[in-house]
Short mmCIF file of C-alpha atoms and ligand atoms in Angstrom, two decimals:
data_model
loop_
_atom_site.label_atom_id
_atom_site.label_comp_id
_atom_site.label_asym_id
_atom_site.label_seq_id
_atom_site.Cartn_x
_atom_site.Cartn_y
_atom_site.Cartn_z
CA MET X 323 5.54 30.46 -11.07
CA ARG X 324 2.50 28.15 -9.80
CA GLU X 325 2.34 26.30 -5.81
CA LYS X 326 3.62 22.45 -6.48
CA ILE X 327 0.72 20.02 -7.76
CA TRP X 328 1.62 17.47 -5.16
CA LEU X 329 1.66 13.60 -6.46
CA SER X 330 -0.76 12.72 -3.38
CA SER X 331 -1.03 15.77 -0.88
CA PRO X 332 -1.96 15.13 2.81
CA HIS X 333 -6.05 15.75 3.43
CA MET X 334 -7.46 16.94 6.95
CA GLY X 335 -11.37 16.62 7.44
CA THR X 336 -13.06 18.62 9.89
CA LYS X 337 -12.75 16.85 13.73
CA GLU X 338 -8.75 15.57 13.06
CA ARG X 339 -8.08 19.09 14.88
CA GLU X 340 -10.67 18.74 17.34
CA PHE X 341 -9.76 15.55 17.95
CA VAL X 342 -6.00 16.33 18.82
CA THR X 343 -6.81 19.01 20.90
CA ASP X 344 -9.16 16.62 23.44
CA VAL X 345 -6.17 14.37 22.75
CA PHE X 346 -3.93 17.98 24.87
CA ASP X 347 -7.21 18.30 27.13
CA SER X 348 -6.93 14.32 28.50
CA ASN X 349 -2.86 14.56 29.38
CA TRP X 350 -3.66 11.17 26.45
CA ILE X 351 0.14 12.02 24.95
CA ALA X 352 0.69 8.51 24.98
CA PRO X 353 1.17 5.24 22.72
CA LEU X 354 -2.15 4.38 24.39
CA GLY X 355 -5.43 5.65 25.43
CA PRO X 356 -9.00 5.96 24.39
CA TYR X 357 -8.56 7.09 20.69
CA VAL X 358 -6.39 3.88 20.04
CA ASP X 359 -8.25 1.72 20.79
CA GLY X 360 -11.43 3.34 19.40
CA PHE X 361 -9.22 4.36 15.77
CA GLU X 362 -8.94 0.05 16.15
CA LYS X 363 -12.44 -0.19 15.99
CA ASP X 364 -12.71 2.23 13.58
CA LEU X 365 -10.92 0.11 11.09
CA ALA X 366 -11.62 -3.05 12.04
CA THR X 367 -14.91 -2.43 11.18
CA PHE X 368 -15.12 -0.28 8.19
CA THR X 369 -12.60 -3.25 6.69
CA GLY X 370 -14.97 -6.29 7.98
CA ALA X 371 -11.27 -7.87 9.68
CA GLY X 372 -12.44 -8.29 13.21
CA HIS X 373 -9.20 -6.94 15.00
CA ALA X 374 -7.30 -4.38 14.49
CA ALA X 375 -3.72 -3.19 15.72
CA VAL X 376 -2.49 0.50 15.36
CA LEU X 377 1.70 0.79 15.33
CA SER X 378 3.26 3.25 14.47
CA SER X 379 3.87 2.36 10.29
CA GLY X 380 2.95 -0.38 7.70
CA THR X 381 6.12 -1.11 7.93
CA ALA X 382 6.06 -2.14 11.64
CA ALA X 383 2.62 -4.41 10.51
CA LEU X 384 4.51 -5.76 8.00
CA HIS X 385 7.56 -6.70 10.34
CA LEU X 386 5.34 -8.23 13.41
CA ALA X 387 2.82 -9.93 11.20
CA LEU X 388 6.87 -11.91 9.60
CA ILE X 389 7.43 -12.58 13.66
CA LEU X 390 4.86 -13.93 14.40
CA LEU X 391 4.14 -15.73 11.33
CA GLY X 392 7.18 -16.96 12.80
CA VAL X 393 9.73 -16.40 9.59
CA GLU X 394 13.09 -16.93 10.99
CA LYS X 395 16.66 -16.47 9.54
CA GLY X 396 16.87 -18.48 6.73
CA ASP X 397 13.32 -18.89 5.48
CA GLU X 398 12.28 -17.63 2.32
CA VAL X 399 8.94 -15.24 2.36
CA ILE X 400 7.55 -14.94 -1.36
CA CYS X 401 6.77 -11.14 -1.82
CA GLN X 402 5.39 -9.11 -5.21
CA SER X 403 7.95 -7.39 -7.14
CA MET X 404 6.37 -4.60 -8.43
CA THR X 405 6.08 -2.61 -5.15
CA PHE X 406 7.46 -0.66 -2.57
CA SER X 407 10.94 -1.20 -1.40
CA ALA X 408 8.51 -1.60 1.94
CA SER X 409 7.02 -4.49 1.44
CA ALA X 410 9.59 -6.77 1.19
CA ASN X 411 12.39 -4.62 3.81
CA PRO X 412 10.68 -6.62 6.74
CA ILE X 413 11.42 -10.41 5.11
CA VAL X 414 14.99 -9.13 5.65
CA TYR X 415 14.46 -7.14 9.19
CA GLN X 416 14.04 -11.36 9.34
CA GLY X 417 16.67 -12.84 8.25
CA ALA X 418 15.36 -14.05 5.50
CA THR X 419 15.07 -14.38 2.25
CA PRO X 420 12.25 -12.53 -0.23
CA VAL X 421 11.39 -14.35 -3.35
CA PHE X 422 9.70 -12.37 -5.47
CA ILE X 423 6.81 -12.92 -8.17
CA ASP X 424 6.48 -10.65 -11.54
CA SER X 425 2.64 -9.40 -11.63
CA GLU X 426 -0.37 -9.91 -14.25
CA GLU X 427 -1.59 -7.28 -16.66
CA ASP X 428 -5.14 -7.49 -15.04
CA THR X 429 -4.24 -6.19 -12.22
CA TRP X 430 -0.64 -5.63 -12.87
CA ASN X 431 -0.61 -7.43 -9.46
CA MET X 432 1.56 -10.78 -8.03
CA ASP X 433 0.49 -13.43 -10.98
CA PRO X 434 -1.65 -16.59 -9.82
CA GLN X 435 0.31 -18.96 -11.96
CA LEU X 436 3.60 -16.96 -11.43
CA LEU X 437 3.55 -17.82 -8.19
CA GLU X 438 2.38 -21.66 -8.36
CA THR X 439 5.75 -22.42 -10.58
CA ALA X 440 7.72 -20.56 -7.61
CA ILE X 441 6.49 -22.18 -5.16
CA GLN X 442 6.62 -25.06 -6.64
CA ASP X 443 10.65 -24.98 -7.69
CA ARG X 444 10.97 -23.78 -3.97
CA LEU X 445 9.93 -27.15 -2.74
CA SER X 446 11.54 -28.87 -5.25
CA LYS X 447 14.82 -27.60 -3.85
CA GLY X 448 13.25 -28.28 0.26
CA ARG X 449 12.47 -24.50 0.17
CA LYS X 450 9.01 -24.12 1.30
CA PRO X 451 7.88 -20.46 1.20
CA LYS X 452 7.02 -19.66 4.86
CA ALA X 453 4.15 -16.27 4.00
CA ILE X 454 3.22 -14.77 0.54
CA ILE X 455 3.07 -11.41 0.51
CA PRO X 456 0.47 -10.08 -2.49
CA VAL X 457 -0.56 -5.88 -3.07
CA HIS X 458 -2.34 -3.98 -4.51
CA LEU X 459 -0.99 -1.70 -6.25
CA TYR X 460 -2.60 1.33 -5.98
CA GLY X 461 -5.34 0.32 -4.71
CA MET X 462 -6.54 -2.02 -7.98
CA PRO X 463 -6.78 -5.71 -5.45
CA ALA X 464 -4.75 -8.09 -6.56
CA LYS X 465 -6.70 -11.83 -8.15
CA MET X 466 -7.20 -12.57 -4.63
CA ASP X 467 -8.69 -15.81 -5.25
CA GLU X 468 -6.39 -17.18 -7.07
CA ILE X 469 -3.69 -16.32 -5.24
CA LEU X 470 -5.29 -17.75 -1.98
CA ALA X 471 -6.84 -21.32 -3.66
CA VAL X 472 -2.49 -21.59 -3.91
CA ALA X 473 -1.67 -20.40 -0.94
CA ALA X 474 -4.36 -23.21 0.42
CA LYS X 475 -3.16 -25.98 -1.86
CA TYR X 476 0.75 -25.39 -0.73
CA ASP X 477 -0.61 -24.59 3.12
CA ILE X 478 1.35 -21.17 3.16
CA PRO X 479 -0.11 -18.02 4.94
CA VAL X 480 -0.52 -14.52 3.25
CA ILE X 481 -0.50 -10.96 4.72
CA GLU X 482 -2.30 -8.70 2.31
CA ASP X 483 -0.23 -5.55 1.73
CA ALA X 484 -3.44 -3.49 2.02
CA ALA X 485 -1.07 -0.36 2.03
CA GLU X 486 -2.83 1.62 -1.20
CA ALA X 487 -5.28 0.16 -0.62
CA LEU X 488 -8.16 1.20 2.24
CA GLY X 489 -11.63 1.35 1.13
CA SER X 490 -10.71 -0.54 -1.99
CA LEU X 491 -13.07 -4.22 -3.02
CA TYR X 492 -12.42 -7.20 -4.06
CA LYS X 493 -15.90 -8.56 -5.19
CA GLY X 494 -17.91 -6.80 -2.52
CA ARG X 495 -14.75 -7.15 0.11
CA PRO X 496 -12.91 -4.10 1.82
CA CYS X 497 -9.03 -4.70 1.25
CA GLY X 498 -7.28 -5.74 4.52
CA ALA X 499 -9.18 -8.37 5.23
CA LEU X 500 -9.06 -11.16 2.60
CA GLY X 501 -5.54 -13.24 3.61
CA ARG X 502 -4.35 -14.89 7.20
CA MET X 503 -3.54 -11.18 7.96
CA GLY X 504 -3.54 -7.53 6.48
CA ILE X 505 -1.75 -4.30 6.62
CA LEU X 506 -2.31 -0.34 6.15
CA SER X 507 -0.45 2.11 5.79
CA PHE X 508 -1.10 5.59 7.60
CA ASN X 509 1.87 7.80 5.77
CA GLY X 510 1.65 11.53 4.59
CA ASN X 511 0.95 10.70 0.98
CA LYS X 512 -1.53 7.19 1.94
CA ILE X 513 -5.30 7.60 1.30
CA ILE X 514 -6.36 8.67 5.06
CA THR X 515 -2.72 9.50 7.11
CA THR X 516 -1.70 10.10 10.57
CA SER X 517 0.99 12.13 9.92
CA GLY X 518 2.30 8.32 9.59
CA GLY X 519 1.29 5.66 11.28
CA GLY X 520 -0.26 1.87 10.38
CA ALA X 521 -2.19 -1.21 11.14
CA LEU X 522 -2.19 -5.31 11.32
CA LEU X 523 -5.69 -5.90 10.47
CA GLY X 524 -6.50 -10.11 10.98
CA ASN X 525 -9.40 -12.55 11.84
CA GLU X 526 -7.47 -14.59 14.77
CA GLU X 527 -8.16 -12.28 18.16
CA ASP X 528 -4.90 -13.57 19.51
CA LEU X 529 -2.78 -12.93 16.98
CA ILE X 530 -3.03 -9.18 16.92
CA LYS X 531 -3.14 -9.43 20.52
CA MET X 532 0.33 -10.58 20.19
CA ALA X 533 0.65 -7.86 18.20
CA ARG X 534 0.44 -5.45 21.25
CA PHE X 535 2.34 -6.87 23.08
CA LEU X 536 5.07 -7.13 21.06
CA ALA X 537 4.87 -3.92 19.31
CA CYS X 538 4.72 -2.32 23.51
CA GLN X 539 8.18 -4.01 23.72
CA ALA X 540 6.66 -7.22 24.68
CA ARG X 541 5.95 -6.99 29.03
CA ASP X 542 5.70 -9.41 31.09
CA PRO X 543 2.09 -9.19 32.79
CA ALA X 544 4.57 -8.76 36.16
CA PRO X 545 4.41 -5.21 38.11
CA HIS X 546 8.52 -4.60 37.24
CA TYR X 547 9.57 -4.94 34.22
CA GLN X 548 10.41 -8.08 32.84
CA HIS X 549 10.54 -9.56 29.41
CA SER X 550 10.24 -13.46 27.80
CA HIS X 551 10.41 -12.01 24.22
CA ILE X 552 12.24 -9.49 22.26
CA GLY X 553 10.34 -6.50 21.93
CA PHE X 554 9.59 -3.90 19.92
CA ASN X 555 8.31 -0.19 19.85
CA TYR X 556 6.66 0.40 17.33
CA ARG X 557 2.44 1.63 19.18
CA MET X 558 0.54 4.29 18.05
CA SER X 559 0.65 7.62 19.58
CA ASN X 560 -3.03 8.69 20.91
CA ILE X 561 -1.63 12.15 19.07
CA CYS X 562 -1.65 10.24 15.94
CA ALA X 563 -4.87 8.12 16.80
CA GLY X 564 -6.92 11.68 17.12
CA ILE X 565 -5.75 12.38 13.23
CA GLY X 566 -6.93 9.44 12.59
CA ARG X 567 -10.23 8.98 13.94
CA GLY X 568 -11.18 12.42 12.39
CA GLN X 569 -9.95 10.87 8.43
CA MET X 570 -11.83 7.58 9.27
CA LEU X 571 -15.24 10.19 9.21
CA VAL X 572 -13.98 11.36 5.67
CA LEU X 573 -12.50 8.78 4.77
CA PRO X 574 -15.89 7.32 1.84
CA ALA X 575 -15.38 10.94 0.70
CA ARG X 576 -11.69 10.76 -0.05
CA ILE X 577 -12.21 7.58 -1.99
CA ALA X 578 -14.67 9.27 -4.18
CA GLN X 579 -13.08 12.07 -5.31
CA ARG X 580 -10.03 9.90 -6.11
CA ARG X 581 -12.00 7.79 -7.51
CA ALA X 582 -12.90 11.24 -10.20
CA ASN X 583 -9.77 12.36 -10.10
CA TYR X 584 -9.22 8.93 -12.47
CA ALA X 585 -12.48 9.39 -14.37
CA HIS X 586 -10.99 13.22 -15.13
CA TYR X 587 -7.99 11.82 -16.65
CA VAL X 588 -9.56 8.99 -19.05
CA GLU X 589 -11.78 11.25 -19.93
CA GLN X 590 -9.42 14.02 -20.72
CA LEU X 591 -6.43 11.38 -21.63
CA ALA X 592 -7.99 8.10 -23.11
CA ALA X 593 -8.33 9.52 -27.00
CA LEU X 594 -4.43 10.18 -26.72
CA PRO X 595 -2.43 7.55 -29.44
CA GLY X 596 -0.25 5.50 -26.90
CA VAL X 597 -2.09 6.52 -23.64
CA GLY X 598 -3.16 3.52 -22.00
CA PHE X 599 -5.68 2.90 -17.93
CA LEU X 600 -5.83 0.33 -16.33
CA PRO X 601 -9.17 -0.18 -15.76
CA GLU X 602 -11.10 -2.49 -13.13
CA PRO X 603 -11.85 -6.13 -13.48
CA GLU X 604 -15.31 -7.30 -13.17
CA GLY X 605 -15.95 -6.66 -9.73
CA SER X 606 -13.65 -5.44 -7.95
CA SER X 607 -13.40 -1.30 -7.03
CA SER X 608 -9.73 0.14 -7.13
CA ASN X 609 -9.96 3.35 -4.27
CA ARG X 610 -7.92 4.81 -7.40
CA TRP X 611 -5.63 5.63 -4.22
CA LEU X 612 -2.81 6.88 -7.54
CA SER X 613 -3.65 7.23 -11.11
CA THR X 614 -1.54 6.22 -13.48
CA ILE X 615 -1.30 6.04 -17.59
CA LEU X 616 0.57 3.81 -19.79
CA VAL X 617 2.56 5.46 -23.05
CA ASP X 618 3.49 3.06 -25.61
CA PRO X 619 6.22 5.59 -27.09
CA VAL X 620 5.60 3.88 -30.68
CA LEU X 621 1.56 4.30 -30.76
CA SER X 622 2.64 8.43 -29.53
CA ARG X 623 5.04 8.80 -31.71
CA GLY X 624 7.97 8.93 -29.69
CA ILE X 625 6.40 10.61 -25.79
CA THR X 626 7.22 8.04 -23.64
CA ARG X 627 6.80 8.77 -20.37
CA GLU X 628 9.60 10.81 -19.21
CA THR X 629 8.26 13.03 -21.55
CA ILE X 630 5.75 13.72 -19.95
CA ARG X 631 6.97 13.81 -16.36
CA LEU X 632 9.37 16.58 -17.00
CA ALA X 633 6.95 18.88 -18.74
CA LEU X 634 5.21 18.49 -15.86
CA GLU X 635 7.73 19.61 -14.08
CA LYS X 636 8.30 22.40 -15.66
CA GLU X 637 5.70 23.67 -13.90
CA ASN X 638 5.75 22.89 -11.01
CA ILE X 639 3.52 19.53 -10.69
CA GLU X 640 4.88 16.30 -9.43
CA ALA X 641 4.74 12.95 -11.30
CA ARG X 642 7.06 9.87 -10.43
CA PRO X 643 7.36 6.51 -12.95
CA LEU X 644 5.74 3.65 -11.61
CA TRP X 645 7.19 1.38 -8.15
CA LYS X 646 10.18 0.19 -9.82
CA PRO X 647 10.50 -3.28 -9.57
CA MET X 648 12.37 -4.86 -6.24
CA HIS X 649 14.12 -7.86 -8.81
CA LEU X 650 15.28 -4.73 -10.96
CA GLN X 651 16.59 -2.96 -7.40
CA PRO X 652 20.19 -3.10 -6.79
CA VAL X 653 19.71 -4.28 -3.42
CA PHE X 654 17.93 -6.98 -3.78
CA ALA X 655 19.87 -8.49 -7.00
CA GLY X 656 20.85 -11.60 -5.01
CA ALA X 657 17.87 -12.56 -4.19
CA PRO X 658 15.67 -15.17 -6.51
CA ALA X 659 12.78 -14.02 -8.46
CA TYR X 660 10.24 -15.36 -11.04
CA VAL X 661 9.51 -12.97 -13.52
CA ASN X 662 7.63 -12.60 -16.99
CA GLY X 663 8.52 -8.80 -18.28
CA THR X 664 5.23 -7.54 -17.07
CA ALA X 665 6.49 -5.02 -13.96
CA ALA X 666 9.56 -4.02 -15.93
CA ARG X 667 7.25 -3.24 -18.90
CA LEU X 668 4.54 -1.28 -17.00
CA PHE X 669 7.83 0.49 -15.10
CA ASP X 670 9.04 1.44 -17.82
CA THR X 671 5.99 3.13 -19.79
CA GLY X 672 3.96 3.17 -16.67
CA LEU X 673 3.48 7.56 -15.37
CA CYS X 674 1.41 8.12 -11.75
CA LEU X 675 -0.14 11.61 -12.24
CA PRO X 676 -1.34 14.04 -9.39
CA SER X 677 -3.40 11.62 -7.50
CA GLY X 678 -4.82 14.08 -3.86
CA SER X 679 -7.88 14.46 -3.03
CA ASN X 680 -7.47 18.10 -2.51
CA LEU X 681 -7.12 19.20 -5.93
CA SER X 682 -9.75 21.35 -7.44
CA ILE X 683 -10.73 20.98 -11.24
CA GLN X 684 -8.18 23.34 -12.24
CA ASP X 685 -5.34 21.98 -10.86
CA LEU X 686 -6.50 18.30 -13.00
CA GLN X 687 -7.48 20.66 -15.47
CA ASP X 688 -4.13 22.27 -15.65
CA VAL X 689 -2.58 18.68 -15.61
CA THR X 690 -4.75 17.75 -18.67
CA ASP X 691 -4.13 20.24 -21.04
CA LEU X 692 -0.05 20.02 -20.71
CA ILE X 693 -0.14 16.69 -21.58
CA ASN X 694 -2.55 16.67 -24.22
CA ASN X 695 -0.54 19.87 -25.96
CA LEU X 696 2.56 16.90 -26.05
CA TRP X 697 -0.06 15.60 -28.91
CA ASP X 698 -0.57 18.85 -30.86
C1 PLP Y 962 3.04 2.95 1.96
C2 PLP Y 962 3.56 1.44 1.55
C3 PLP Y 962 4.07 0.44 2.64
C4 PLP Y 962 4.88 1.34 4.29
O1 PLP Y 962 3.64 1.90 4.76
P1 PLP Y 962 4.52 2.18 5.86
O2 PLP Y 962 3.54 3.52 6.36
O3 PLP Y 962 5.14 3.78 4.86
O4 PLP Y 962 5.68 1.94 6.42
C5 PLP Y 962 4.05 -0.74 2.51
N1 PLP Y 962 3.70 -1.31 1.22
C6 PLP Y 962 3.40 -0.14 0.17
C7 PLP Y 962 2.92 -1.20 -0.66
C8 PLP Y 962 2.95 0.91 0.54
O5 PLP Y 962 2.69 1.32 -0.53
#
């Protein structure tokens, strides 16, 4: 059996180990320290967000963003349906209800028209949504100008879920810094990783400072332990931040490699009947965190995304269906949803192909040879 080809595995550069050793030598083995401060500066600079708080996960970042916007029990928060469950779970942590919005065809992200329809319908029921969470799926920027225009019209803040989109550009501007706040993830499978971690981004310093305060158990300034807020243990460790600072040095190379993976797949597979890709809309640049294909079983004469996934699995190659939309998840069966069928169709026909920045040319060629053989 060949060595497993993963969907997206960690890819360390040359400095991460040195920085972690430095952390050990200095004994800053804590959820604070110079690498935490430095990683926050790196991220604020790279994204242009102004301010960043590094945290234990992207999920924690989203949870704090909702708290900072005052989301409480009984509230409603609008969320893209086509996403990973972590986009929606923090809404429920707050006792609020997610309202799901289907996708449009050009980016597979939140449909701005359906967003407006949903807001108008919620308003007609006397329920003004407290926040809007669009997602840049697989690194592809959502239609942010349109989404932000609708959000501004109804005066609802936007939290950008940029967990998959570090390094993606929308009209020349980095994803994560386009809404009121944005979140990033450094989970093990993301474009850069700290083993686990996340960040909250924002232009308003008071909000980001408040996030750091809440993430460190909400300790009031006093010699004893005093609390006037409920806190969380959500801060990133200085060890993880050391890895993060090393990963920032190779981020441009990681983006280039993932984009090259996508180019390989297009070159090798685009001619196959029934196989489709998601091109970048004018003005957008995706980090191509994951390369995805759509397979139309009519045009492919019966080959489905499952045919491909199982053929790869037999060769010890990991591939995965696109995210199953949240409005089709058993756990969110009762949540309001505004749907047009796009996300359901993407889930039925879409597949994520191996996309790590550490794949060799031979790995990529093996994957596309196997897929090409299915059409022979
Ligand atoms: C990975 C991911 C998250 C959660 O990030 P964690 O760091 O794993 O908590 C949130 N949203 C999306 C879209 C993600 O892909």
